Tab-separated table of C-alpha atoms in Angstrom:
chain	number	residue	atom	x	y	z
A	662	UNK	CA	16.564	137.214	106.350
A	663	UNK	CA	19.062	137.050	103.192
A	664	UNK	CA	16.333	137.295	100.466
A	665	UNK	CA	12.651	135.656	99.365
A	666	UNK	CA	14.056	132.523	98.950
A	667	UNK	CA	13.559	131.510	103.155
A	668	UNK	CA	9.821	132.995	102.393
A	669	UNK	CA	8.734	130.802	99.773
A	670	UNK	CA	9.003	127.042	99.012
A	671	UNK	CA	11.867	125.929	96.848
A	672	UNK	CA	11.877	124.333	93.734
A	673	UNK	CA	11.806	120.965	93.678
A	674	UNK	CA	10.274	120.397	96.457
A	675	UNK	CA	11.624	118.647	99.276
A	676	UNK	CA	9.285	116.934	101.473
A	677	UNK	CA	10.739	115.344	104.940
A	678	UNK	CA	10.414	112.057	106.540
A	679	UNK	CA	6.839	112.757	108.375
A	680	UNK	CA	5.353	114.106	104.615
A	681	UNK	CA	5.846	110.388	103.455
A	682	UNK	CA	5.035	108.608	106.851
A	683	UNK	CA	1.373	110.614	106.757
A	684	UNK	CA	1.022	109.754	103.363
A	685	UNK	CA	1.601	106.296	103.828
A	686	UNK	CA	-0.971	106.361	106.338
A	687	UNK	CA	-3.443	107.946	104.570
A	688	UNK	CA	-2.964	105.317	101.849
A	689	UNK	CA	-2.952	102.465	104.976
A	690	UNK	CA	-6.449	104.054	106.135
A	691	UNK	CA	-8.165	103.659	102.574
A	692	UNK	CA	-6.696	100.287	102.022
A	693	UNK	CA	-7.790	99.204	105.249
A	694	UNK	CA	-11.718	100.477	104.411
A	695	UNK	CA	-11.014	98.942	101.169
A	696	UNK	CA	-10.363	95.719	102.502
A	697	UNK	CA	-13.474	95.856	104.842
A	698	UNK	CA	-16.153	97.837	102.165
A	699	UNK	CA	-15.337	95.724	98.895
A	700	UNK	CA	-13.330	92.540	99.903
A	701	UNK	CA	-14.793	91.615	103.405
A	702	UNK	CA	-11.293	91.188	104.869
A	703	UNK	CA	-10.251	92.679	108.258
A	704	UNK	CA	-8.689	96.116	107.794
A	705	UNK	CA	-5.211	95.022	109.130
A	706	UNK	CA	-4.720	92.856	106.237
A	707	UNK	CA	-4.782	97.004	104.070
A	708	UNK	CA	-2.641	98.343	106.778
A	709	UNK	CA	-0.068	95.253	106.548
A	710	UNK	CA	0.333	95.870	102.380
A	711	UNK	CA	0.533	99.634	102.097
A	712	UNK	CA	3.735	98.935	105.123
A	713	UNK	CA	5.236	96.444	102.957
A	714	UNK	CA	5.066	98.397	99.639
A	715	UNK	CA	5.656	101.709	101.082
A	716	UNK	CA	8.582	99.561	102.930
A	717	UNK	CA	9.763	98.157	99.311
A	718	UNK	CA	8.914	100.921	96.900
A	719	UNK	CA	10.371	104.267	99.367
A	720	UNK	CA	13.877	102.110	100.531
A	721	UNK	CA	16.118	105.328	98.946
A	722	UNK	CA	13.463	107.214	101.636
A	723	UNK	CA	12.898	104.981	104.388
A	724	UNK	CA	16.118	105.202	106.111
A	725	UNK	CA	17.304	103.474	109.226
A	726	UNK	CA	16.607	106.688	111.238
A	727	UNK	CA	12.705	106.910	110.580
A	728	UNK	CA	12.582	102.901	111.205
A	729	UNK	CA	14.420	103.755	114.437
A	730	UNK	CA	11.938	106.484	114.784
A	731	UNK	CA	8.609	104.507	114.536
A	732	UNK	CA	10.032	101.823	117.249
A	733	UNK	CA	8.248	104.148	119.870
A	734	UNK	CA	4.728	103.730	117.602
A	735	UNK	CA	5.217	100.250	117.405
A	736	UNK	CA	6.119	99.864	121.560
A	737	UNK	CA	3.350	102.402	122.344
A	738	UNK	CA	0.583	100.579	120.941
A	739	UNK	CA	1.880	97.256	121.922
A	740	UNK	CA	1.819	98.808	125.715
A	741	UNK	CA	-1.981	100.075	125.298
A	742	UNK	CA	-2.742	96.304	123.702
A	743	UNK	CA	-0.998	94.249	126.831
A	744	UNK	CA	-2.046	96.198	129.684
A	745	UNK	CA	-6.019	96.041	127.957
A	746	UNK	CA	-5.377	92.409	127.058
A	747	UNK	CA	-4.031	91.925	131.631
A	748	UNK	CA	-7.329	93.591	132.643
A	749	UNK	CA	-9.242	90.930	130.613
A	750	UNK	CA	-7.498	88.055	131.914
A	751	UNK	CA	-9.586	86.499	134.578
A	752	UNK	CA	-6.991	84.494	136.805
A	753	UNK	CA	-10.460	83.238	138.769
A	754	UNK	CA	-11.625	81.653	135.459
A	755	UNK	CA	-7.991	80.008	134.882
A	756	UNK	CA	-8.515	78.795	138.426
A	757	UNK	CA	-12.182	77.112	137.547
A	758	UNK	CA	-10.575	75.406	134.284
A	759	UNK	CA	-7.252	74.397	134.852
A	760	UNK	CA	-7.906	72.879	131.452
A	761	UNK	CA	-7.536	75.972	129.754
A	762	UNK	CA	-4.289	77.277	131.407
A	763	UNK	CA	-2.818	72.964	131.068
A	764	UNK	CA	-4.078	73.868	126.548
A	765	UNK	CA	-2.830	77.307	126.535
A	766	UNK	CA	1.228	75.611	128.350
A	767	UNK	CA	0.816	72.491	125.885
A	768	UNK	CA	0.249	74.519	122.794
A	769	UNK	CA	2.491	76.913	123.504
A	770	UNK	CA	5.425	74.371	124.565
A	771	UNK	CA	4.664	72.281	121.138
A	772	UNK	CA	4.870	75.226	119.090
A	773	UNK	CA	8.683	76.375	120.911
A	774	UNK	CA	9.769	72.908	120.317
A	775	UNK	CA	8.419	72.371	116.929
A	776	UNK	CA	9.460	75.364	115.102
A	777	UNK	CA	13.227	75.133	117.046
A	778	UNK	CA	13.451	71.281	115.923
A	779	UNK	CA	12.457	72.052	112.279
A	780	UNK	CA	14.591	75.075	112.365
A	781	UNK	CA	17.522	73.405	113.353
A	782	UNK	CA	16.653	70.357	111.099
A	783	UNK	CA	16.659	73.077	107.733
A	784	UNK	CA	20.504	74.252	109.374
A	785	UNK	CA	19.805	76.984	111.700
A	786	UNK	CA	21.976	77.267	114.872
A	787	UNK	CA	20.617	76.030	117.876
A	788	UNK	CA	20.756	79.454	119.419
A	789	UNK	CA	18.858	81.573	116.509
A	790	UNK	CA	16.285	78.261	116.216
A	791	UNK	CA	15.330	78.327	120.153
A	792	UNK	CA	15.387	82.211	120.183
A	793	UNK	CA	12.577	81.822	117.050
A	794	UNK	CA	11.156	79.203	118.234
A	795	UNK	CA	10.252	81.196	121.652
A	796	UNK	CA	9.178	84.349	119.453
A	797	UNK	CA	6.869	82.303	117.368
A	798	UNK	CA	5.186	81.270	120.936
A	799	UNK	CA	3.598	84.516	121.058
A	800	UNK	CA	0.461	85.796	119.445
A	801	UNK	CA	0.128	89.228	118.605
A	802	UNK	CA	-2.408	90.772	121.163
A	803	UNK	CA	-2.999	94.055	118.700
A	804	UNK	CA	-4.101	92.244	116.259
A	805	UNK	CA	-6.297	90.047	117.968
A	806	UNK	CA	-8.071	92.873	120.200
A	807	UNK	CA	-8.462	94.898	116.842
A	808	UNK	CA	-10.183	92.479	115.003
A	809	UNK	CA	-12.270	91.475	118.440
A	810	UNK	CA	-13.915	95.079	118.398
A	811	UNK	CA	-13.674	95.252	114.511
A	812	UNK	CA	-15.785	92.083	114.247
A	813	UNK	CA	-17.395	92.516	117.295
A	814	UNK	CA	-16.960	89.139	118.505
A	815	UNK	CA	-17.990	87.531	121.583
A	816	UNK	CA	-18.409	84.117	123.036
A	817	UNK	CA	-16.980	81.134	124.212
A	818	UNK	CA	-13.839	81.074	121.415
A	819	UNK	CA	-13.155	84.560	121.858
A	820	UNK	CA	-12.633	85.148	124.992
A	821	UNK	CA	-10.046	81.965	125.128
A	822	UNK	CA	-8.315	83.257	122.360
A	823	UNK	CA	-8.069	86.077	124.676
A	824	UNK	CA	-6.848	84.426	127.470
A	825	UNK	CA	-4.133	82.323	125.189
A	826	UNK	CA	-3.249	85.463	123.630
A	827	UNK	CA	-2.325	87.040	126.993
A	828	UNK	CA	-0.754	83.580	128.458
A	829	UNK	CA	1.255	83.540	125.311
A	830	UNK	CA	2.370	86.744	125.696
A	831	UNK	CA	3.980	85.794	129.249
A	832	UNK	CA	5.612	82.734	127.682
A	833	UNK	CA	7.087	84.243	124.548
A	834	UNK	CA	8.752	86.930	126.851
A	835	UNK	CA	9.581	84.439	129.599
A	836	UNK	CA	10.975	81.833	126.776
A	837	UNK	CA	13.233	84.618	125.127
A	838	UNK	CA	14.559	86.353	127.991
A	839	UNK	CA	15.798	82.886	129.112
A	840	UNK	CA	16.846	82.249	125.639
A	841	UNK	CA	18.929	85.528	126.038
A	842	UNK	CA	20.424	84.198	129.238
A	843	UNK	CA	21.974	80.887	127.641
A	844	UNK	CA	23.128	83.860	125.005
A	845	UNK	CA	25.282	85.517	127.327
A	846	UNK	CA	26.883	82.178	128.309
A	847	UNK	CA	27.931	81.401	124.468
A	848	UNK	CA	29.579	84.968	124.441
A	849	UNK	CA	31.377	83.731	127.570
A	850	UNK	CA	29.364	86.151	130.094
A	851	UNK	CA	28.244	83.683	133.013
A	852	UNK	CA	27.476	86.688	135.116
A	853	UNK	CA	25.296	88.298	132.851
A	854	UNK	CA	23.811	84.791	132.054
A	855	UNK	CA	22.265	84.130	135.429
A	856	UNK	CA	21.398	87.604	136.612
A	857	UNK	CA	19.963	89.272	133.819
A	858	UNK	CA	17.020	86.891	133.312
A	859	UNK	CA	16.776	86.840	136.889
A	860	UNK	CA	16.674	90.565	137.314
A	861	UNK	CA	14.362	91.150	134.252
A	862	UNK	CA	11.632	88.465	135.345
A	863	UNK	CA	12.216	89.808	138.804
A	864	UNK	CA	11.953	93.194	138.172
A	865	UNK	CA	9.215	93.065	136.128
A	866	UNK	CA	6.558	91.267	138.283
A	867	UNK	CA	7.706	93.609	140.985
A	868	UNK	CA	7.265	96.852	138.679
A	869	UNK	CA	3.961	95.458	137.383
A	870	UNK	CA	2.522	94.914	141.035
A	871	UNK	CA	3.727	98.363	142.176
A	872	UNK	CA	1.983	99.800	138.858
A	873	UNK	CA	-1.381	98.139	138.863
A	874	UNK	CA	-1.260	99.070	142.885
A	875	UNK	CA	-0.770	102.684	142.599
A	876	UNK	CA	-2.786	103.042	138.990
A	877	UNK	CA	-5.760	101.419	140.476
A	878	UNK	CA	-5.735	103.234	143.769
A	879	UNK	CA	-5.819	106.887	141.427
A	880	UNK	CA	-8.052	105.227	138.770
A	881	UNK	CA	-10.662	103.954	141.162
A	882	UNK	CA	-11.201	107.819	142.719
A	883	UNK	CA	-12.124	109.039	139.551
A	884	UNK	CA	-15.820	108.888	138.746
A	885	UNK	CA	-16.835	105.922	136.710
A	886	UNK	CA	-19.230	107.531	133.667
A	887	UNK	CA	-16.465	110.256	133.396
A	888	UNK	CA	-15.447	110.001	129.842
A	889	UNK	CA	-12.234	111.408	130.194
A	890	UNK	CA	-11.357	108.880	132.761
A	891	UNK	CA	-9.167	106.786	130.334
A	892	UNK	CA	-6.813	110.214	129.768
A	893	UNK	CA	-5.769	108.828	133.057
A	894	UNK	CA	-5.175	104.772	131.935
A	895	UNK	CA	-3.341	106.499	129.091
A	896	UNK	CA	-0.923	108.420	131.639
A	897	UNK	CA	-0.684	105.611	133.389
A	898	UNK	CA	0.466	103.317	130.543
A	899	UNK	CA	2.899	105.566	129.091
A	900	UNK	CA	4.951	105.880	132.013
A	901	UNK	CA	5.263	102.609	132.700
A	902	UNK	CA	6.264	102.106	128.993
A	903	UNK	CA	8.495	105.062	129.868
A	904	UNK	CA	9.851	103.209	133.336
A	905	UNK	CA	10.879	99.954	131.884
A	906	UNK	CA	12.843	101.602	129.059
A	907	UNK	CA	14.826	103.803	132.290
A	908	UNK	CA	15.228	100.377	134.536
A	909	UNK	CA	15.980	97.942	131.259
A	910	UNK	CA	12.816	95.667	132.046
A	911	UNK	CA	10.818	93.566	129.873
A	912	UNK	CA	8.186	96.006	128.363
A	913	UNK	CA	5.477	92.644	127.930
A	914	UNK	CA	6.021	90.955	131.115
A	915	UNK	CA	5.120	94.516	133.119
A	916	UNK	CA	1.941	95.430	130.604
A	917	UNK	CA	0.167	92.474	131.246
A	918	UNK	CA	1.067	91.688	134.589
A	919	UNK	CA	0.382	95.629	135.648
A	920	UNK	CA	-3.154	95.318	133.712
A	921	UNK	CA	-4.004	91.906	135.841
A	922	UNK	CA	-3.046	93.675	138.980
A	923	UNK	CA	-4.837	96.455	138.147
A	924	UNK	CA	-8.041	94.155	137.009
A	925	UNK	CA	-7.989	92.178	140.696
A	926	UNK	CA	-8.103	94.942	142.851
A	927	UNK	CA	-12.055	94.877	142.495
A	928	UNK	CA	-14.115	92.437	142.943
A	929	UNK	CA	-16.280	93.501	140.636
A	930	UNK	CA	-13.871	95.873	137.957
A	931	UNK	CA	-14.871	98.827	135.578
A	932	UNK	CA	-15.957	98.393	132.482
A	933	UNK	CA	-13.144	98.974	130.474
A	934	UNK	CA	-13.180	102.358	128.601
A	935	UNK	CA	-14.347	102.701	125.094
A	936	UNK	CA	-12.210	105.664	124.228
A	937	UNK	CA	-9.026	103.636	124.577
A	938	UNK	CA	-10.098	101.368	122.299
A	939	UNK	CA	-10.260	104.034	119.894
A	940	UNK	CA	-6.665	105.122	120.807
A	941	UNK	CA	-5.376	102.280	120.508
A	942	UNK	CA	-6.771	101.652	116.983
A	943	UNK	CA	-5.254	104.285	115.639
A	944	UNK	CA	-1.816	103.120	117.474
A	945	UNK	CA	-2.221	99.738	115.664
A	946	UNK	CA	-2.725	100.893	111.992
A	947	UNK	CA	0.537	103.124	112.622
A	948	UNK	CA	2.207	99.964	113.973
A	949	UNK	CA	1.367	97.539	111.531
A	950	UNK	CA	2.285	99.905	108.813
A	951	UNK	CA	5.456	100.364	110.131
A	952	UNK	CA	6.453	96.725	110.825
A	953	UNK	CA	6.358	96.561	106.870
A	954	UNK	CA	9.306	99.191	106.614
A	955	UNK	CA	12.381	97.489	107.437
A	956	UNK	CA	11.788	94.503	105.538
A	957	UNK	CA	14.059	93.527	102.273
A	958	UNK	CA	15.221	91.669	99.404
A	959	UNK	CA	18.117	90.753	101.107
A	960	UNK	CA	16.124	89.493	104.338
A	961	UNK	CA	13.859	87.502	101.979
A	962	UNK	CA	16.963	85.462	100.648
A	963	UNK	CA	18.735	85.057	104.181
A	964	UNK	CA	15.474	83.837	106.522
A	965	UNK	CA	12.724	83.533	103.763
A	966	UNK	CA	12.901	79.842	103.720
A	967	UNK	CA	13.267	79.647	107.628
A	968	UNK	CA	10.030	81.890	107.870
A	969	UNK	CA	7.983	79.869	105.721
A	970	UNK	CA	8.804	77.084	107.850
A	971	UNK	CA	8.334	78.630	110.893
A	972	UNK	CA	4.901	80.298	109.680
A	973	UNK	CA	3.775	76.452	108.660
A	974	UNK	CA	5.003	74.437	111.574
A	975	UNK	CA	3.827	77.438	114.106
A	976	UNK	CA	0.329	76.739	112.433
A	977	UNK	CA	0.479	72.879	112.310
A	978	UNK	CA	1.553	73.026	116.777
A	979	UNK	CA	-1.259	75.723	117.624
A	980	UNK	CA	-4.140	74.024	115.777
A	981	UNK	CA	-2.654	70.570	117.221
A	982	UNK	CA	-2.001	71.554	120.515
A	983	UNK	CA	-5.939	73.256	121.160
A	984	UNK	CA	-7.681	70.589	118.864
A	985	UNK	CA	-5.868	67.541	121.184
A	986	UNK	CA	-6.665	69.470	124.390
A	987	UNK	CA	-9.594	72.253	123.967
A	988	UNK	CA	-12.273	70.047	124.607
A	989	UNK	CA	-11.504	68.943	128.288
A	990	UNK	CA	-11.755	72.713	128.739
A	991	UNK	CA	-15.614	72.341	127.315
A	992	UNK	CA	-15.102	72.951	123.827
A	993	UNK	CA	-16.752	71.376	120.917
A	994	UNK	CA	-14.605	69.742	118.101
A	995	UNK	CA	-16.096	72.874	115.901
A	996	UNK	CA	-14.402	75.504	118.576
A	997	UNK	CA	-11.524	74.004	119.311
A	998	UNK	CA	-10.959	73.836	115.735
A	999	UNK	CA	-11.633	77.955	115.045
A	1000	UNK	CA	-9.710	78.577	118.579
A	1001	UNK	CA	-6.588	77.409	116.971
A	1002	UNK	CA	-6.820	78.956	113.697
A	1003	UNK	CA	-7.587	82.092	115.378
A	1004	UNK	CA	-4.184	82.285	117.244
A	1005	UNK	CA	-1.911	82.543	113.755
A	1006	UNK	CA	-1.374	86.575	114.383
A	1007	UNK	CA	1.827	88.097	114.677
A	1008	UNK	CA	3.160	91.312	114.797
A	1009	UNK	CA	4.131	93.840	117.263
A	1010	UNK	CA	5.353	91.693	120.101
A	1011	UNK	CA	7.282	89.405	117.821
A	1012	UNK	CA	9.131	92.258	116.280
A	1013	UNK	CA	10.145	93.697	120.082
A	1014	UNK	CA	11.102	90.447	121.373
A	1015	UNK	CA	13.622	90.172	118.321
A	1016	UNK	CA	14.733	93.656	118.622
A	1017	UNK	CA	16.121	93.431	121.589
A	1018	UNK	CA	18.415	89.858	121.140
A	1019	UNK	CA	19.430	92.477	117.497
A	1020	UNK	CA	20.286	95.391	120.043
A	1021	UNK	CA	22.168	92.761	122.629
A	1022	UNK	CA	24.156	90.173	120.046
A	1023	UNK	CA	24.011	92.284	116.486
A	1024	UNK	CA	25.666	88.715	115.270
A	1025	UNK	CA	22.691	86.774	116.068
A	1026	UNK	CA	20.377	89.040	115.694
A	1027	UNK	CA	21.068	89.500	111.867
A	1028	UNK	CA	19.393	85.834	110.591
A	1029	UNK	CA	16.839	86.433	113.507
A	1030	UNK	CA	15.642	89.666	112.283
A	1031	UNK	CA	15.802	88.548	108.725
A	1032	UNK	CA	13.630	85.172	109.617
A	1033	UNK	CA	10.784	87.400	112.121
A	1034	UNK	CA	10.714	89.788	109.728
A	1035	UNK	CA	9.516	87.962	107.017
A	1036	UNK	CA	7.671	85.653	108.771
A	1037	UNK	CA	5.536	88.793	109.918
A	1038	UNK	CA	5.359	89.957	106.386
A	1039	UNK	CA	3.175	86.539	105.820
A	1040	UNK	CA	1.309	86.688	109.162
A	1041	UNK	CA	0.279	90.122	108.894
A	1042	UNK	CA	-1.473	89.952	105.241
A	1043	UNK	CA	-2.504	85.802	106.299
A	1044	UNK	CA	-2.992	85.997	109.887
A	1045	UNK	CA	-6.097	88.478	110.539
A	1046	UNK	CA	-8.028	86.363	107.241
A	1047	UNK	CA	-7.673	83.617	109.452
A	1048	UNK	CA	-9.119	84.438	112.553
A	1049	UNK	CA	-11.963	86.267	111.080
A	1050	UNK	CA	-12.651	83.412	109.186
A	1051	UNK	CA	-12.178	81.407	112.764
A	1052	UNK	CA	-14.185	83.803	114.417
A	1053	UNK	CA	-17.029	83.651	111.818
A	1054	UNK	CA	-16.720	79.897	111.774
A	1055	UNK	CA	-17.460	79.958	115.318
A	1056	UNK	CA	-20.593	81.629	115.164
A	1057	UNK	CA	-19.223	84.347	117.239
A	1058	UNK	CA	-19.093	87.503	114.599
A	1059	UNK	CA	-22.206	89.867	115.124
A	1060	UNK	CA	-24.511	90.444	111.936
A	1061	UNK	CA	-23.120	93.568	110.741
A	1062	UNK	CA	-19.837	92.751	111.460
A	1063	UNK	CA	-18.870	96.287	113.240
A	1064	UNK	CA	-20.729	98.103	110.455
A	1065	UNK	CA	-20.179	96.134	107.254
């Protein structure tokens, strides 16, 4: 010790990185009850602003090393949210109404080719409009799970959106890493082209069937009212998060697939556990906070424009594509209507698919970060307003509205 100086805080004070990521989350938390006490809109819609100004106002603080640094918040509670959102996906009910799984392919292939054709239309390239395009297939299954148990929701239009939501997860991942493939073959790497999808949809399956094998043979000797039993489902999704980092797989494709394994080993499956609901909600406000961080000016006057049109046309194919289709799958004009409102979220998923063209082609990835990115800055603050309202309009949001 050299004197009182390493005893006693110096003057001025120099808070680190985590002072100002806890007190953004702090603020996130009160804007989020805020948003649910005073203005009746879904607490994500808090969480989304607070990230954005926190994002805007703290750029001399928010470096690229803490954005780096949340990227494991943001994948963790996108793992929890897939491999819940696999074990709720009833492949028997997709089998019963092949309706629903023939909306869920048409909506989703009408978005892809909508938002590429406009994009290429306002003067993207062909490779950066496809490779949005396929992101803007997805729907964010975070948001759509929190706002399920926020609203407590439940009928007919909920649990489609939940089965879109997962189906649209598979075809935004299968769409990009494909995408990816024709990428290699414009940077003149025809090895890489063919086997890299073929080893990451490969690979995945095969690591999701092995997972939701082995999870569900521990999981089911544990005893079923044990409250501590999801500790184990929280084990067991962290290492796989963990596994396809090590082998390079998709992170998506193995969540959901390993949580529909896992679901199918019973015939009639567990209840799924309350307590990781609760984990995961916490997971979600740090994730949606943080997707506001990397956002700037400079993003807003490369891909602005692009992201307005692909929030708009995105919109314009999801509502289209359930409203033409959703009632040969049984539902009324009314439903089919809120069902495709009610898939506008994006967030996490988007953001990992495009991180990881930005990590492969840096080139490309530059307007394709700066086009997702703001495009999530409108869907995040839009998105959740619409599907409550969706939700609502169905008739499918309980009285109290998860304690209003």
């Amino acid at each position: 010790m050299n004197g009182l100086s390493q005893l006693f805080p110096t003057w001025p004070l120099a808070p680190g990185g985590l002072f100002w990521v806890g007190l953004a989350l702090v603020g996130a938390g009160l804007a989020g009850e805020i948003c649910r006490m005073y203005l009746r809109l879904p607490r994500p819609v808090g969480y989304a602003v607070i990230g954005l100004l926190a994002g805007t106002l703290g750029r001399p603080i928010v470096d690229e090393t803490m954005i780096n640094q949340t990227r494991i918040l943001i994948d963790m509670a996108l793992a929890f949210a897939l491999f819940e959102l696999g074990h709720r996906l009833s492949l028997g009910w997709l089998r019963a109404n092949r309706w629903l799984l023939f909306t869920s392919a048409s909506e989703s292939l009408l978005t892809w080719g909508l938002v590429t054709a406009t994009l290429q239309w306002i003067g993207m390239s062909p490779t950066v409009a496809i490779l949005a395009g396929g992101i803007a297939v997805s729907t964010s299954p975070t948001i759509v799970l929190q706002l399920k148990n926020e609203l407590r929701a439940d009928g007919q239009v909920t649990e489609r959106l939940l089965a879109l939501t997962a189906l649209n997860s598979i075809y935004a991942a299968v769409i990009v890493q494909l995408a990816t493939g024709w990428l290699h073959s414009e940077y003149g790497n025809l090895g890489a082209a063919l086997l890299h999808p073929l080893y990451l949809l490969v690979g995945s399956c095969a690591l999701a069937w092995v997972v939701g094998k082995v999870s569900h043979a521990i999981y089911a000797r544990t005893a079923s009212d044990d409250p501590y039993s999801f500790l184990m489902l929280v084990g067991i999704v962290l290492f796989t998060l963990a596994l396809t980092r090590v082998l390079k797989l998709s992170m998506p494709l193995t969540l959901l697939l390993a949580g529909v394994v896992f679901k199918h080993q019973d015939d009639q499956p567990r209840v799924w556990p309350a307590h990781f609901g609760s984990a995961g909600a916490l997971l979600i406000m740090v994730m949606v906070v943080s997707l506001g961080l990397p956002l700037t000016v400079q993003d807003w006057a490369m891909g602005g424009v692009a992201a307005i049109v692909l929030v708009l046309m995105r919109r314009i194919a999801k509502l289209g594509g359930v409203v033409s289709l959703g009632s040969f799958s049984g539902l009324s004009v009314r439903q089919c209507v809120a069902l495709g409102v009610a898939l506008a979220p994006m967030s996490g998923l988007a953001y990992l698919l495009m991180t990881d063209v930005a990590r492969l082609y840096p080139g490309t990835g530059a307007m394709l970060n700066a086009i997702v990115l703001c495009a999530l800055a409108i869907e995040q603050i839009a998105a959740p307003v619409l599907t409550a309202w969706a939700l609502r309009y169905a008739g499918e949001v309980r009285g109290n509205e998860g304690g209003r």
